[in-house]
Amino acid sequence: MAALSSAKRVVIKIGSALLVDKKTGDLRSEWLVGLAEDVKMLRDRGVDVILVSSGSIALGRGVLGLPRTELPLEQSQAAAAVGQIRLARAYEEVLAPHGIKTGQVLVTLEDSADRRRYLNSRATLATLIGFGVVPIVNENDTVATDEIRYGDNDRMAAQIAVTVGADQLILLSDVDGFYSANPQIDPTAVRYDTVSDITPEIEAMAGDAGSGLSKGGMKTKVMAAKTATASGCAMAITEGSVMRPISALENGANCTWFLAQTDPQVARKRWISAMKPQGVLMLDAGAAEALKRGKSLLPAGVTSVIGSFGRGDPVELRSPEGHALGMGLTRYTADEARVIRGHRSDEIEVLLGYPGRAALIHRDDMAI
């Protein structure tokens, strides 16, 4: 079983049914205060915490007086716009007394499907975490349409966990784990303590029922588990409505852990190395040696740029002798790379006419 005490970076997913009272549409303030205490507990242990939170539409409904039924797209987006302000303020108010800063990050499916936007999201989240901020991530429901939305925050939470390299993802749910059948209708249903491999049989056991204010079901949770565990992130499903649910999980509350299949960094390196390169960067001897020591690739170490590629595209890295060293996701286009190659990072703004990132390829986006 995965131990929460061993975690270094944790993503916690909070559904709208936990945050918002189904009958009144009001925020469950006391529960949120307890969650903040759990976040403080993790932070005091040196754990990075990222919250993926639903609730903007549910909160916006109450403000706008909209019914708790399926809404037309434009009304749903309007409710999200109103609710996002309340949601961000609510998290700030409960975490600030603990000395914890928060930042709102709104994403759509395109932010993970497009490599350039994926790298930008990854860099933003990494910077926030580096500043000691707890990111509050939600889908950007004000602009997302059916074509560019995740559709549920379980899968979005898994994608965020992969993006930030989390080693554990906790889905706070209205059920206390994964069962062999729906326990509400089948008295013989058995809860799994751990799932080491998501087989077709496990997938077939997943139901698809959601609560009144949320869209997630067990099927989406299993899909989230497949994404997370394949990327080296263990995932837990546990009852979230109790006070201080993370403390309850640590103290032995019922749950199901889906075990990670590999280390997050190893999984990411494999993913990058399997990509088809869109171009080639030729390096000088100093840069080639620096990469072998785990350093980022700076423009000064690039001697030649071959091919046409965009930001976020995979490129092959070669030694002065032409030997392949590895693959990396570039932060600059081929044309930009040609302009800044051989120059110091502090010259980038003068050369391009706008500020850029110091590294042409960051070490986290490289497989050597």
PDB file of C-alpha atoms in Angstrom, residues 72-293:
ATOM      1  CA  PRO A  72     -27.176  25.503 -21.408  1.00  0.00           C
ATOM      2  CA  LEU A  73     -23.524  26.129 -22.262  1.00  0.00           C
ATOM      3  CA  GLU A  74     -23.738  29.916 -22.030  1.00  0.00           C
ATOM      4  CA  GLN A  75     -25.404  29.765 -18.592  1.00  0.00           C
ATOM      5  CA  SER A  76     -22.858  27.211 -17.380  1.00  0.00           C
ATOM      6  CA  GLN A  77     -20.019  29.471 -18.505  1.00  0.00           C
ATOM      7  CA  ALA A  78     -21.624  32.484 -16.838  1.00  0.00           C
ATOM      8  CA  ALA A  79     -22.033  30.552 -13.579  1.00  0.00           C
ATOM      9  CA  ALA A  80     -18.376  29.504 -13.766  1.00  0.00           C
ATOM     10  CA  ALA A  81     -17.250  33.103 -14.257  1.00  0.00           C
ATOM     11  CA  VAL A  82     -19.115  34.193 -11.130  1.00  0.00           C
ATOM     12  CA  GLY A  83     -18.229  31.109  -9.108  1.00  0.00           C
ATOM     13  CA  GLN A  84     -14.499  31.144  -9.869  1.00  0.00           C
ATOM     14  CA  ILE A  85     -14.109  34.385  -7.931  1.00  0.00           C
ATOM     15  CA  ARG A  86     -15.887  32.960  -4.899  1.00  0.00           C
ATOM     16  CA  LEU A  87     -13.942  29.698  -5.130  1.00  0.00           C
ATOM     17  CA  ALA A  88     -10.533  31.387  -5.281  1.00  0.00           C
ATOM     18  CA  ARG A  89     -11.436  33.728  -2.429  1.00  0.00           C
ATOM     19  CA  ALA A  90     -12.675  30.833  -0.280  1.00  0.00           C
ATOM     20  CA  TYR A  91      -9.372  28.962  -0.585  1.00  0.00           C
ATOM     21  CA  GLU A  92      -7.373  32.107   0.075  1.00  0.00           C
ATOM     22  CA  GLU A  93      -9.380  32.875   3.223  1.00  0.00           C
ATOM     23  CA  VAL A  94      -8.859  29.425   4.781  1.00  0.00           C
ATOM     24  CA  LEU A  95      -5.178  29.012   3.831  1.00  0.00           C
ATOM     25  CA  ALA A  96      -3.896  32.540   4.492  1.00  0.00           C
ATOM     26  CA  PRO A  97      -4.230  32.193   8.312  1.00  0.00           C
ATOM     27  CA  HIS A  98      -1.699  29.336   8.036  1.00  0.00           C
ATOM     28  CA  GLY A  99       0.721  31.566   6.133  1.00  0.00           C
ATOM     29  CA  ILE A 100       0.041  29.737   2.866  1.00  0.00           C
ATOM     30  CA  LYS A 101      -0.211  31.663  -0.398  1.00  0.00           C
ATOM     31  CA  THR A 102      -2.589  30.480  -3.117  1.00  0.00           C
ATOM     32  CA  GLY A 103      -2.740  30.997  -6.873  1.00  0.00           C
ATOM     33  CA  GLN A 104      -5.559  30.206  -9.280  1.00  0.00           C
ATOM     34  CA  VAL A 105      -4.690  28.240 -12.424  1.00  0.00           C
ATOM     35  CA  LEU A 106      -7.413  27.690 -15.034  1.00  0.00           C
ATOM     36  CA  VAL A 107      -6.783  25.054 -17.703  1.00  0.00           C
ATOM     37  CA  THR A 108      -8.501  23.369 -20.634  1.00  0.00           C
ATOM     38  CA  LEU A 109      -7.839  20.075 -22.405  1.00  0.00           C
ATOM     39  CA  GLU A 110      -5.819  21.978 -25.012  1.00  0.00           C
ATOM     40  CA  ASP A 111      -3.285  22.887 -22.330  1.00  0.00           C
ATOM     41  CA  SER A 112      -2.239  19.238 -22.065  1.00  0.00           C
ATOM     42  CA  ALA A 113      -2.888  18.168 -25.668  1.00  0.00           C
ATOM     43  CA  ASP A 114      -0.719  20.908 -27.204  1.00  0.00           C
ATOM     44  CA  ARG A 115       2.960  20.462 -26.313  1.00  0.00           C
ATOM     45  CA  ARG A 116       3.771  24.170 -26.261  1.00  0.00           C
ATOM     46  CA  ARG A 117       0.876  24.958 -23.937  1.00  0.00           C
ATOM     47  CA  TYR A 118       1.686  21.877 -21.868  1.00  0.00           C
ATOM     48  CA  LEU A 119       5.224  23.135 -21.302  1.00  0.00           C
ATOM     49  CA  ASN A 120       3.919  26.586 -20.396  1.00  0.00           C
ATOM     50  CA  SER A 121       1.482  25.085 -17.871  1.00  0.00           C
ATOM     51  CA  ARG A 122       4.235  22.904 -16.437  1.00  0.00           C
ATOM     52  CA  ALA A 123       6.588  25.876 -16.102  1.00  0.00           C
ATOM     53  CA  THR A 124       3.921  28.051 -14.456  1.00  0.00           C
ATOM     54  CA  LEU A 125       2.971  25.381 -11.929  1.00  0.00           C
ATOM     55  CA  ALA A 126       6.627  24.630 -11.176  1.00  0.00           C
ATOM     56  CA  THR A 127       7.302  28.325 -10.580  1.00  0.00           C
ATOM     57  CA  LEU A 128       4.312  28.678  -8.255  1.00  0.00           C
ATOM     58  CA  ILE A 129       5.410  25.623  -6.276  1.00  0.00           C
ATOM     59  CA  GLY A 130       8.932  27.023  -6.131  1.00  0.00           C
ATOM     60  CA  PHE A 131       7.554  30.193  -4.549  1.00  0.00           C
ATOM     61  CA  GLY A 132       5.780  28.107  -1.906  1.00  0.00           C
ATOM     62  CA  VAL A 133       2.344  28.742  -3.414  1.00  0.00           C
ATOM     63  CA  VAL A 134      -0.464  26.161  -3.325  1.00  0.00           C
ATOM     64  CA  PRO A 135      -1.941  26.198  -6.855  1.00  0.00           C
ATOM     65  CA  ILE A 136      -5.733  25.923  -7.023  1.00  0.00           C
ATOM     66  CA  VAL A 137      -6.405  24.318 -10.405  1.00  0.00           C
ATOM     67  CA  ASN A 138      -9.801  24.225 -12.079  1.00  0.00           C
ATOM     68  CA  GLU A 139     -11.037  23.730 -15.601  1.00  0.00           C
ATOM     69  CA  ASN A 140     -11.589  27.045 -17.355  1.00  0.00           C
ATOM     70  CA  ASP A 141     -15.330  26.521 -17.718  1.00  0.00           C
ATOM     71  CA  THR A 142     -15.834  30.121 -18.847  1.00  0.00           C
ATOM     72  CA  VAL A 143     -14.230  29.382 -22.235  1.00  0.00           C
ATOM     73  CA  ALA A 144     -14.154  25.573 -22.506  1.00  0.00           C
ATOM     74  CA  THR A 145     -16.595  23.995 -24.939  1.00  0.00           C
ATOM     75  CA  ASP A 146     -17.373  20.303 -25.330  1.00  0.00           C
ATOM     76  CA  GLU A 147     -14.561  20.009 -27.884  1.00  0.00           C
ATOM     77  CA  ILE A 148     -11.840  21.410 -25.592  1.00  0.00           C
ATOM     78  CA  ARG A 149     -12.890  20.318 -22.126  1.00  0.00           C
ATOM     79  CA  TYR A 150     -11.847  17.446 -19.899  1.00  0.00           C
ATOM     80  CA  GLY A 151     -15.465  16.847 -18.917  1.00  0.00           C
ATOM     81  CA  ASP A 152     -14.598  15.804 -15.374  1.00  0.00           C
ATOM     82  CA  ASN A 153     -12.003  16.833 -12.826  1.00  0.00           C
ATOM     83  CA  ASP A 154     -10.879  13.274 -12.044  1.00  0.00           C
ATOM     84  CA  ARG A 155      -9.068  12.977 -15.352  1.00  0.00           C
ATOM     85  CA  MET A 156      -7.925  16.583 -15.157  1.00  0.00           C
ATOM     86  CA  ALA A 157      -6.445  15.916 -11.715  1.00  0.00           C
ATOM     87  CA  ALA A 158      -4.557  12.926 -13.126  1.00  0.00           C
ATOM     88  CA  GLN A 159      -3.197  15.050 -15.956  1.00  0.00           C
ATOM     89  CA  ILE A 160      -2.122  17.768 -13.521  1.00  0.00           C
ATOM     90  CA  ALA A 161      -0.417  15.104 -11.381  1.00  0.00           C
ATOM     91  CA  VAL A 162       1.513  13.959 -14.458  1.00  0.00           C
ATOM     92  CA  THR A 163       2.330  17.548 -15.434  1.00  0.00           C
ATOM     93  CA  VAL A 164       3.846  18.452 -12.052  1.00  0.00           C
ATOM     94  CA  GLY A 165       5.519  15.062 -11.507  1.00  0.00           C
ATOM     95  CA  ALA A 166       3.486  14.236  -8.398  1.00  0.00           C
ATOM     96  CA  ASP A 167       4.103  10.924  -6.689  1.00  0.00           C
ATOM     97  CA  GLN A 168       0.593  10.709  -5.208  1.00  0.00           C
ATOM     98  CA  LEU A 169      -2.897  11.761  -6.297  1.00  0.00           C
ATOM     99  CA  ILE A 170      -5.791  11.696  -3.832  1.00  0.00           C
ATOM    100  CA  LEU A 171      -9.354  11.770  -5.120  1.00  0.00           C
ATOM    101  CA  LEU A 172     -11.684  12.906  -2.341  1.00  0.00           C
ATOM    102  CA  SER A 173     -14.939  11.228  -3.277  1.00  0.00           C
ATOM    103  CA  ASP A 174     -18.426  10.351  -2.065  1.00  0.00           C
ATOM    104  CA  VAL A 175     -17.329   6.696  -1.833  1.00  0.00           C
ATOM    105  CA  ASP A 176     -14.612   5.151   0.325  1.00  0.00           C
ATOM    106  CA  GLY A 177     -12.807   3.261  -2.412  1.00  0.00           C
ATOM    107  CA  PHE A 178     -13.098   1.062  -5.476  1.00  0.00           C
ATOM    108  CA  TYR A 179     -15.570  -1.818  -5.247  1.00  0.00           C
ATOM    109  CA  SER A 180     -16.102  -4.985  -7.251  1.00  0.00           C
ATOM    110  CA  ALA A 181     -19.654  -3.744  -7.886  1.00  0.00           C
ATOM    111  CA  ASN A 182     -21.842  -0.812  -6.906  1.00  0.00           C
ATOM    112  CA  PRO A 183     -22.162  -1.231  -3.101  1.00  0.00           C
ATOM    113  CA  GLN A 184     -25.416   0.750  -3.068  1.00  0.00           C
ATOM    114  CA  ILE A 185     -27.221  -1.921  -5.052  1.00  0.00           C
ATOM    115  CA  ASP A 186     -25.084  -5.042  -4.596  1.00  0.00           C
ATOM    116  CA  PRO A 187     -24.620  -6.270  -0.995  1.00  0.00           C
ATOM    117  CA  THR A 188     -21.876  -8.669  -2.131  1.00  0.00           C
ATOM    118  CA  ALA A 189     -19.660  -5.835  -3.401  1.00  0.00           C
ATOM    119  CA  VAL A 190     -16.114  -5.944  -1.998  1.00  0.00           C
ATOM    120  CA  ARG A 191     -13.818  -2.963  -1.572  1.00  0.00           C
ATOM    121  CA  TYR A 192     -10.238  -3.291  -2.834  1.00  0.00           C
ATOM    122  CA  ASP A 193      -7.483  -2.057  -0.521  1.00  0.00           C
ATOM    123  CA  THR A 194      -5.024  -1.890  -3.414  1.00  0.00           C
ATOM    124  CA  VAL A 195      -5.094  -2.325  -7.175  1.00  0.00           C
ATOM    125  CA  SER A 196      -1.672  -3.169  -8.584  1.00  0.00           C
ATOM    126  CA  ASP A 197      -2.740  -3.549 -12.208  1.00  0.00           C
ATOM    127  CA  ILE A 198      -5.728  -2.018 -14.002  1.00  0.00           C
ATOM    128  CA  THR A 199      -6.916  -5.008 -16.005  1.00  0.00           C
ATOM    129  CA  PRO A 200      -9.954  -5.188 -18.314  1.00  0.00           C
ATOM    130  CA  GLU A 201     -11.736  -6.912 -15.432  1.00  0.00           C
ATOM    131  CA  ILE A 202     -11.054  -3.954 -13.134  1.00  0.00           C
ATOM    132  CA  GLU A 203     -12.300  -1.549 -15.803  1.00  0.00           C
ATOM    133  CA  ALA A 204     -15.467  -3.609 -16.253  1.00  0.00           C
ATOM    134  CA  MET A 205     -16.235  -3.318 -12.538  1.00  0.00           C
ATOM    135  CA  ALA A 206     -16.353   0.477 -12.711  1.00  0.00           C
ATOM    136  CA  GLY A 207     -19.796   2.043 -12.702  1.00  0.00           C
ATOM    137  CA  ASP A 208     -20.646   5.432 -14.156  1.00  0.00           C
ATOM    138  CA  ALA A 209     -22.990   7.134 -11.687  1.00  0.00           C
ATOM    139  CA  GLY A 210     -22.307  10.650 -10.470  1.00  0.00           C
ATOM    140  CA  SER A 211     -23.800  12.738  -7.696  1.00  0.00           C
ATOM    141  CA  GLY A 212     -26.266  15.549  -8.229  1.00  0.00           C
ATOM    142  CA  LEU A 213     -23.766  18.400  -8.483  1.00  0.00           C
ATOM    143  CA  SER A 214     -20.766  16.611  -9.982  1.00  0.00           C
ATOM    144  CA  LYS A 215     -20.051  14.761 -13.209  1.00  0.00           C
ATOM    145  CA  GLY A 216     -17.554  12.177 -12.016  1.00  0.00           C
ATOM    146  CA  GLY A 217     -18.257   8.468 -11.675  1.00  0.00           C
ATOM    147  CA  MET A 218     -16.151   5.418 -10.897  1.00  0.00           C
ATOM    148  CA  LYS A 219     -15.379   4.908 -14.568  1.00  0.00           C
ATOM    149  CA  THR A 220     -13.689   8.303 -14.814  1.00  0.00           C
ATOM    150  CA  LYS A 221     -11.762   7.565 -11.623  1.00  0.00           C
ATOM    151  CA  VAL A 222     -10.374   4.359 -13.093  1.00  0.00           C
ATOM    152  CA  MET A 223      -9.432   6.264 -16.252  1.00  0.00           C
ATOM    153  CA  ALA A 224      -7.656   8.786 -14.033  1.00  0.00           C
ATOM    154  CA  ALA A 225      -5.855   5.952 -12.258  1.00  0.00           C
ATOM    155  CA  LYS A 226      -4.605   4.554 -15.584  1.00  0.00           C
ATOM    156  CA  THR A 227      -3.142   7.935 -16.511  1.00  0.00           C
ATOM    157  CA  ALA A 228      -1.580   8.552 -13.105  1.00  0.00           C
ATOM    158  CA  THR A 229      -0.117   5.123 -12.384  1.00  0.00           C
ATOM    159  CA  ALA A 230       1.403   4.758 -15.857  1.00  0.00           C
ATOM    160  CA  SER A 231       3.307   7.973 -15.157  1.00  0.00           C
ATOM    161  CA  GLY A 232       4.629   6.906 -11.767  1.00  0.00           C
ATOM    162  CA  CYS A 233       1.943   8.460  -9.568  1.00  0.00           C
ATOM    163  CA  ALA A 234       0.012   6.337  -7.056  1.00  0.00           C
ATOM    164  CA  MET A 235      -3.664   7.260  -6.703  1.00  0.00           C
ATOM    165  CA  ALA A 236      -6.085   6.907  -3.797  1.00  0.00           C
ATOM    166  CA  ILE A 237      -9.879   7.028  -3.742  1.00  0.00           C
ATOM    167  CA  THR A 238     -11.236   7.833  -0.296  1.00  0.00           C
ATOM    168  CA  GLU A 239     -14.280   9.298   1.437  1.00  0.00           C
ATOM    169  CA  GLY A 240     -13.943  13.059   1.328  1.00  0.00           C
ATOM    170  CA  SER A 241     -16.965  14.380   3.201  1.00  0.00           C
ATOM    171  CA  VAL A 242     -15.486  13.716   6.654  1.00  0.00           C
ATOM    172  CA  MET A 243     -13.737  16.506   8.518  1.00  0.00           C
ATOM    173  CA  ARG A 244     -10.003  16.638   7.748  1.00  0.00           C
ATOM    174  CA  PRO A 245     -10.153  13.857   5.126  1.00  0.00           C
ATOM    175  CA  ILE A 246      -6.379  13.726   4.542  1.00  0.00           C
ATOM    176  CA  SER A 247      -5.745  13.156   8.249  1.00  0.00           C
ATOM    177  CA  ALA A 248      -8.442  10.488   8.192  1.00  0.00           C
ATOM    178  CA  LEU A 249      -6.685   8.794   5.271  1.00  0.00           C
ATOM    179  CA  GLU A 250      -3.388   8.785   7.162  1.00  0.00           C
ATOM    180  CA  ASN A 251      -5.104   7.351  10.223  1.00  0.00           C
ATOM    181  CA  GLY A 252      -6.453   4.330   8.373  1.00  0.00           C
ATOM    182  CA  ALA A 253      -9.722   5.448   6.780  1.00  0.00           C
ATOM    183  CA  ASN A 254     -11.129   3.144   4.129  1.00  0.00           C
ATOM    184  CA  CYS A 255      -9.606   3.755   0.716  1.00  0.00           C
ATOM    185  CA  THR A 256      -8.261   2.101  -2.401  1.00  0.00           C
ATOM    186  CA  TRP A 257      -4.705   2.742  -3.576  1.00  0.00           C
ATOM    187  CA  PHE A 258      -3.913   2.254  -7.261  1.00  0.00           C
ATOM    188  CA  LEU A 259      -0.186   1.536  -7.230  1.00  0.00           C
ATOM    189  CA  ALA A 260       2.282   3.384  -9.445  1.00  0.00           C
ATOM    190  CA  GLN A 261       3.863   1.356 -12.236  1.00  0.00           C
ATOM    191  CA  THR A 262       7.139   3.281 -12.294  1.00  0.00           C
ATOM    192  CA  ASP A 263       8.909   6.369 -10.958  1.00  0.00           C
ATOM    193  CA  PRO A 264       7.472   9.712 -12.248  1.00  0.00           C
ATOM    194  CA  GLN A 265      10.810  10.911 -13.633  1.00  0.00           C
ATOM    195  CA  VAL A 266      11.534   7.578 -15.314  1.00  0.00           C
ATOM    196  CA  ALA A 267       8.090   7.588 -16.934  1.00  0.00           C
ATOM    197  CA  ARG A 268       8.582  11.122 -18.247  1.00  0.00           C
ATOM    198  CA  LYS A 269      12.009  10.301 -19.688  1.00  0.00           C
ATOM    199  CA  ARG A 270      10.556   7.279 -21.486  1.00  0.00           C
ATOM    200  CA  TRP A 271       7.747   9.399 -22.902  1.00  0.00           C
ATOM    201  CA  ILE A 272      10.175  11.998 -24.261  1.00  0.00           C
ATOM    202  CA  SER A 273      12.643   9.466 -25.669  1.00  0.00           C
ATOM    203  CA  ALA A 274       9.853   7.698 -27.591  1.00  0.00           C
ATOM    204  CA  MET A 275       8.876  10.851 -29.511  1.00  0.00           C
ATOM    205  CA  LYS A 276       9.722  11.419 -33.168  1.00  0.00           C
ATOM    206  CA  PRO A 277      12.194  14.316 -33.427  1.00  0.00           C
ATOM    207  CA  GLN A 278      11.137  17.348 -35.446  1.00  0.00           C
ATOM    208  CA  GLY A 279      14.666  18.718 -35.704  1.00  0.00           C
ATOM    209  CA  VAL A 280      18.258  18.463 -34.483  1.00  0.00           C
ATOM    210  CA  LEU A 281      20.429  20.616 -32.235  1.00  0.00           C
ATOM    211  CA  MET A 282      24.190  20.230 -32.645  1.00  0.00           C
ATOM    212  CA  LEU A 283      26.091  20.914 -29.420  1.00  0.00           C
ATOM    213  CA  ASP A 284      29.627  21.893 -28.531  1.00  0.00           C
ATOM    214  CA  ALA A 285      31.750  19.659 -26.301  1.00  0.00           C
ATOM    215  CA  GLY A 286      31.034  21.658 -23.160  1.00  0.00           C
ATOM    216  CA  ALA A 287      27.275  21.466 -23.599  1.00  0.00           C
ATOM    217  CA  ALA A 288      27.427  17.741 -24.370  1.00  0.00           C
ATOM    218  CA  GLU A 289      29.308  17.095 -21.134  1.00  0.00           C
ATOM    219  CA  ALA A 290      26.941  19.350 -19.167  1.00  0.00           C
ATOM    220  CA  LEU A 291      23.911  17.364 -20.352  1.00  0.00           C
ATOM    221  CA  LYS A 292      25.521  14.136 -19.174  1.00  0.00           C
ATOM    222  CA  ARG A 293      25.814  15.741 -15.718  1.00  0.00           C
TER     223      ARG A 293
END
